[in-house]
PDB file of C-alpha atoms in Angstrom:
ATOM      1  CA  MET I  82       0.000   0.000   0.000  1.00  0.00           C
ATOM      2  CA  ALA I  83       1.295   3.467  -0.893  1.00  0.00           C
ATOM      3  CA  SER I  84       1.910   6.093   1.784  1.00  0.00           C
ATOM      4  CA  PHE I  85       1.641   9.863   1.651  1.00  0.00           C
ATOM      5  CA  ASN I  86       2.536  12.287   4.454  1.00  0.00           C
ATOM      6  CA  LYS I  87       1.952  15.935   3.484  1.00  0.00           C
ATOM      7  CA  VAL I  88       0.501  18.819   5.498  1.00  0.00           C
ATOM      8  CA  ILE I  89      -0.375  22.286   4.187  1.00  0.00           C
ATOM      9  CA  LEU I  90      -1.423  24.916   6.725  1.00  0.00           C
ATOM     10  CA  ALA I  91      -1.983  28.676   6.694  1.00  0.00           C
ATOM     11  CA  GLY I  92      -2.205  30.682   9.888  1.00  0.00           C
ATOM     12  CA  ASN I  93      -0.554  33.202  12.180  1.00  0.00           C
ATOM     13  CA  LEU I  94       2.327  32.763  14.627  1.00  0.00           C
ATOM     14  CA  THR I  95       1.194  32.678  18.250  1.00  0.00           C
ATOM     15  CA  ARG I  96       4.520  33.999  19.566  1.00  0.00           C
ATOM     16  CA  ASP I  97       7.852  35.379  18.367  1.00  0.00           C
ATOM     17  CA  PRO I  98      10.028  32.532  17.074  1.00  0.00           C
ATOM     18  CA  GLU I  99      13.222  31.800  19.030  1.00  0.00           C
ATOM     19  CA  LEU I 100      16.296  30.404  17.311  1.00  0.00           C
ATOM     20  CA  ARG I 101      18.187  27.589  19.024  1.00  0.00           C
ATOM     21  CA  THR I 102      21.185  25.630  17.844  1.00  0.00           C
ATOM     22  CA  PHE I 103      21.995  21.926  18.194  1.00  0.00           C
ATOM     23  CA  ALA I 104      25.492  20.928  19.312  1.00  0.00           C
ATOM     24  CA  SER I 105      26.120  20.062  15.643  1.00  0.00           C
ATOM     25  CA  GLY I 106      25.493  23.714  14.709  1.00  0.00           C
ATOM     26  CA  THR I 107      22.120  23.133  13.029  1.00  0.00           C
ATOM     27  CA  ALA I 108      19.604  25.917  13.692  1.00  0.00           C
ATOM     28  CA  VAL I 109      16.133  24.939  14.928  1.00  0.00           C
ATOM     29  CA  THR I 110      13.005  26.784  15.953  1.00  0.00           C
ATOM     30  CA  ARG I 111       9.624  25.557  17.146  1.00  0.00           C
ATOM     31  CA  LEU I 112       6.708  27.660  15.925  1.00  0.00           C
ATOM     32  CA  SER I 113       3.108  27.540  16.969  1.00  0.00           C
ATOM     33  CA  LEU I 114       0.561  28.425  14.294  1.00  0.00           C
ATOM     34  CA  ALA I 115      -3.020  29.484  15.069  1.00  0.00           C
ATOM     35  CA  ILE I 116      -5.397  28.350  12.356  1.00  0.00           C
ATOM     36  CA  ASN I 117      -8.935  29.768  12.383  1.00  0.00           C
ATOM     37  CA  ARG I 118     -11.998  28.070  10.958  1.00  0.00           C
ATOM     38  CA  THR I 119     -15.350  29.833  10.665  1.00  0.00           C
ATOM     39  CA  TYR I 120     -18.520  27.809  10.162  1.00  0.00           C
ATOM     40  CA  LEU I 121     -22.288  27.936  10.633  1.00  0.00           C
ATOM     41  CA  SER I 122     -23.833  25.846  13.410  1.00  0.00           C
ATOM     42  CA  LYS I 123     -27.037  23.842  12.951  1.00  0.00           C
ATOM     43  CA  GLU I 124     -28.904  26.819  14.433  1.00  0.00           C
ATOM     44  CA  GLY I 125     -27.418  29.147  11.802  1.00  0.00           C
ATOM     45  CA  GLU I 126     -25.017  30.856  14.212  1.00  0.00           C
ATOM     46  CA  ARG I 127     -21.607  31.844  12.896  1.00  0.00           C
ATOM     47  CA  LYS I 128     -18.971  30.130  15.054  1.00  0.00           C
ATOM     48  CA  GLU I 129     -15.194  30.258  15.058  1.00  0.00           C
ATOM     49  CA  GLU I 130     -12.829  27.465  15.983  1.00  0.00           C
ATOM     50  CA  VAL I 131      -9.096  27.904  16.539  1.00  0.00           C
ATOM     51  CA  MET I 132      -6.541  25.109  16.249  1.00  0.00           C
ATOM     52  CA  TYR I 133      -2.966  25.451  17.431  1.00  0.00           C
ATOM     53  CA  VAL I 134      -0.294  23.420  15.625  1.00  0.00           C
ATOM     54  CA  ASP I 135       3.378  23.107  16.598  1.00  0.00           C
ATOM     55  CA  ILE I 136       5.891  23.233  13.746  1.00  0.00           C
ATOM     56  CA  ASP I 137       9.621  22.462  13.794  1.00  0.00           C
ATOM     57  CA  ALA I 138      11.851  24.304  11.319  1.00  0.00           C
ATOM     58  CA  PHE I 139      15.526  23.498  10.775  1.00  0.00           C
ATOM     59  CA  GLY I 140      18.590  25.053   9.159  1.00  0.00           C
ATOM     60  CA  LYS I 141      18.350  28.107   6.920  1.00  0.00           C
ATOM     61  CA  GLN I 142      14.542  28.047   7.023  1.00  0.00           C
ATOM     62  CA  ALA I 143      14.603  28.332  10.831  1.00  0.00           C
ATOM     63  CA  GLU I 144      17.022  31.258  10.596  1.00  0.00           C
ATOM     64  CA  THR I 145      14.904  33.032   7.957  1.00  0.00           C
ATOM     65  CA  ILE I 146      11.692  32.642   9.946  1.00  0.00           C
ATOM     66  CA  CYS I 147      13.360  33.968  13.092  1.00  0.00           C
ATOM     67  CA  LYS I 148      14.818  36.903  11.186  1.00  0.00           C
ATOM     68  CA  TYR I 149      11.615  38.049   9.469  1.00  0.00           C
ATOM     69  CA  CYS I 150       8.653  36.824  11.547  1.00  0.00           C
ATOM     70  CA  VAL I 151       7.089  38.015  14.766  1.00  0.00           C
ATOM     71  CA  LYS I 152       3.993  37.085  16.711  1.00  0.00           C
ATOM     72  CA  GLY I 153       1.015  37.504  14.371  1.00  0.00           C
ATOM     73  CA  SER I 154       2.982  36.987  11.135  1.00  0.00           C
ATOM     74  CA  GLY I 155       1.110  34.974   8.541  1.00  0.00           C
ATOM     75  CA  LEU I 156       2.732  31.825   7.162  1.00  0.00           C
ATOM     76  CA  LEU I 157       1.772  29.180   4.648  1.00  0.00           C
ATOM     77  CA  VAL I 158       3.557  26.012   5.728  1.00  0.00           C
ATOM     78  CA  GLU I 159       4.150  22.761   3.876  1.00  0.00           C
ATOM     79  CA  GLY I 160       5.582  19.824   5.749  1.00  0.00           C
ATOM     80  CA  ARG I 161       5.103  16.329   7.064  1.00  0.00           C
ATOM     81  CA  LEU I 162       3.706  14.900  10.277  1.00  0.00           C
ATOM     82  CA  ARG I 163       6.048  13.426  12.871  1.00  0.00           C
ATOM     83  CA  LEU I 164       4.968  11.608  16.024  1.00  0.00           C
ATOM     84  CA  ASP I 165       6.929  12.620  19.132  1.00  0.00           C
ATOM     85  CA  GLN I 166       6.798  10.165  22.052  1.00  0.00           C
ATOM     86  CA  TRP I 167       8.192  10.544  25.564  1.00  0.00           C
ATOM     87  CA  ASP I 168       7.683   9.504  29.184  1.00  0.00           C
ATOM     88  CA  ASP I 169       6.077  12.141  31.398  1.00  0.00           C
ATOM     89  CA  LYS I 170       8.554  13.053  34.162  1.00  0.00           C
ATOM     90  CA  ASN I 171       5.832  13.629  36.765  1.00  0.00           C
ATOM     91  CA  SER I 172       3.440  10.736  36.158  1.00  0.00           C
ATOM     92  CA  GLY I 173       5.722   8.315  34.289  1.00  0.00           C
ATOM     93  CA  GLU I 174       3.021   7.843  31.645  1.00  0.00           C
ATOM     94  CA  LYS I 175       3.795   7.515  27.949  1.00  0.00           C
ATOM     95  CA  ARG I 176       2.898  10.728  26.122  1.00  0.00           C
ATOM     96  CA  SER I 177       2.760  11.541  22.416  1.00  0.00           C
ATOM     97  CA  ARG I 178       1.784  14.303  20.019  1.00  0.00           C
ATOM     98  CA  PHE I 179       1.997  15.101  16.342  1.00  0.00           C
ATOM     99  CA  ILE I 180       4.294  17.874  15.146  1.00  0.00           C
ATOM    100  CA  VAL I 181       4.658  19.259  11.623  1.00  0.00           C
ATOM    101  CA  VAL I 182       8.225  19.207  10.304  1.00  0.00           C
ATOM    102  CA  LEU I 183       8.566  22.193   7.991  1.00  0.00           C
ATOM    103  CA  GLU I 184       9.698  21.454   4.446  1.00  0.00           C
ATOM    104  CA  SER I 185       8.831  24.806   2.810  1.00  0.00           C
ATOM    105  CA  PHE I 186       6.989  28.006   3.687  1.00  0.00           C
ATOM    106  CA  THR I 187       5.705  31.261   2.230  1.00  0.00           C
ATOM    107  CA  PHE I 188       5.277  34.570   4.028  1.00  0.00           C
ATOM    108  CA  LEU I 189       1.644  35.711   3.987  1.00  0.00           C
ATOM    109  CA  GLY I 190       0.371  39.262   4.349  1.00  0.00           C
ATOM    110  CA  GLY I 191       2.365  42.293   5.323  1.00  0.00           C
ATOM    111  CA  ASN I 192       4.625  42.981   8.241  1.00  0.00           C
ATOM    112  CA  PRO I 193       2.542  42.816  11.462  1.00  0.00           C
ATOM    113  CA  ARG I 194       4.683  45.506  13.065  1.00  0.00           C
ATOM    114  CA  ASN I 195       3.903  49.116  12.241  1.00  0.00           C
ATOM    115  CA  THR I 196       5.894  49.938   9.109  1.00  0.00           C
ATOM    116  CA  GLY I 197       4.485  53.355   8.403  1.00  0.00           C
ATOM    117  CA  GLY I 198       1.726  51.939   6.216  1.00  0.00           C
ATOM    118  CA  GLN I 199       4.073  50.405   3.667  1.00  0.00           C
ATOM    119  CA  ASP I 200       3.480  46.929   2.273  1.00  0.00           C
ATOM    120  CA  TYR I 201       6.261  44.474   1.590  1.00  0.00           C
ATOM    121  CA  GLU I 202       6.316  41.676  -0.954  1.00  0.00           C
ATOM    122  CA  SER I 203       6.222  38.222   0.618  1.00  0.00           C
ATOM    123  CA  SER I 204       9.410  37.196  -1.185  1.00  0.00           C
ATOM    124  CA  THR I 205      11.496  39.966   0.397  1.00  0.00           C
ATOM    125  CA  PRO I 206      10.062  40.873   3.809  1.00  0.00           C
ATOM    126  CA  PRO I 207      11.899  43.419   5.927  1.00  0.00           C
ATOM    127  CA  PRO I 208      14.144  42.199   8.738  1.00  0.00           C
ATOM    128  CA  ARG I 209      12.575  42.521  12.184  1.00  0.00           C
ATOM    129  CA  SER I 210      15.088  45.201  13.142  1.00  0.00           C
ATOM    130  CA  ALA I 211      14.951  47.115   9.851  1.00  0.00           C
ATOM    131  CA  SER I 212      13.778  50.705   9.649  1.00  0.00           C
ATOM    132  CA  SER I 213      10.575  51.502   7.832  1.00  0.00           C
ATOM    133  CA  SER I 214      12.316  53.273   4.948  1.00  0.00           C
ATOM    134  CA  ARG I 215      11.868  51.782   1.510  1.00  0.00           C
ATOM    135  CA  PRO I 216      12.696  53.204  -1.906  1.00  0.00           C
ATOM    136  CA  SER I 217       9.593  54.662  -3.524  1.00  0.00           C
ATOM    137  CA  SER I 218      10.540  53.203  -6.925  1.00  0.00           C
ATOM    138  CA  SER I 219       9.790  49.645  -5.732  1.00  0.00           C
ATOM    139  CA  ARG I 220       6.325  50.345  -4.335  1.00  0.00           C
ATOM    140  CA  ALA I 221       3.300  48.636  -5.825  1.00  0.00           C
ATOM    141  CA  PRO I 222       1.068  50.893  -7.946  1.00  0.00           C
ATOM    142  CA  ALA I 223      -2.078  52.180  -6.296  1.00  0.00           C
ATOM    143  CA  PRO I 224      -5.339  50.819  -7.766  1.00  0.00           C
ATOM    144  CA  SER I 225      -6.005  54.217  -9.355  1.00  0.00           C
ATOM    145  CA  GLU I 226      -2.632  54.021 -11.197  1.00  0.00           C
ATOM    146  CA  MET I 227      -3.414  50.673 -12.878  1.00  0.00           C
ATOM    147  CA  ASP I 228      -5.332  50.187 -16.091  1.00  0.00           C
ATOM    148  CA  ASP I 229      -7.071  47.144 -17.587  1.00  0.00           C
ATOM    149  CA  ALA I 230      -3.856  46.031 -19.357  1.00  0.00           C
ATOM    150  CA  ASP I 231      -2.208  45.480 -15.925  1.00  0.00           C
ATOM    151  CA  VAL I 232      -4.797  42.907 -14.828  1.00  0.00           C
ATOM    152  CA  PRO I 233      -3.515  39.372 -15.522  1.00  0.00           C
ATOM    153  CA  PHE I 234      -6.925  37.806 -16.271  1.00  0.00           C
TER     154      PHE I 234
END
């Protein structure tokens, strides 16, 4: 029987990522993503459900996420599920949980910190410590500056 282990999630970071390093020198960070789901109940009420998922990122990806993301940053994550198992130190019971191991990611949305109202492309987000200055020549055109030829569909 064939197997397939792929997870795709989009959500917001629940806290600032912290970079750690293994003794081997490999960078690692554990993220927690909040994923919201809105639905209608049987009574017609609009309800919201939030799921929190832990994600492990390694190497250059861990460093990039720590450099550019803060609590509230939007991320699209692709990865695989991994089962972590351990013995509880207090009760001695076996414990387990699923964690997503990050394989690739995409920045979503703008910078959650106040950047003076400027938007940044997801492929080149500003560093967390960067100033809010940005050359005006690379800004996206305002909707009033675009014409029908600029629309790709």
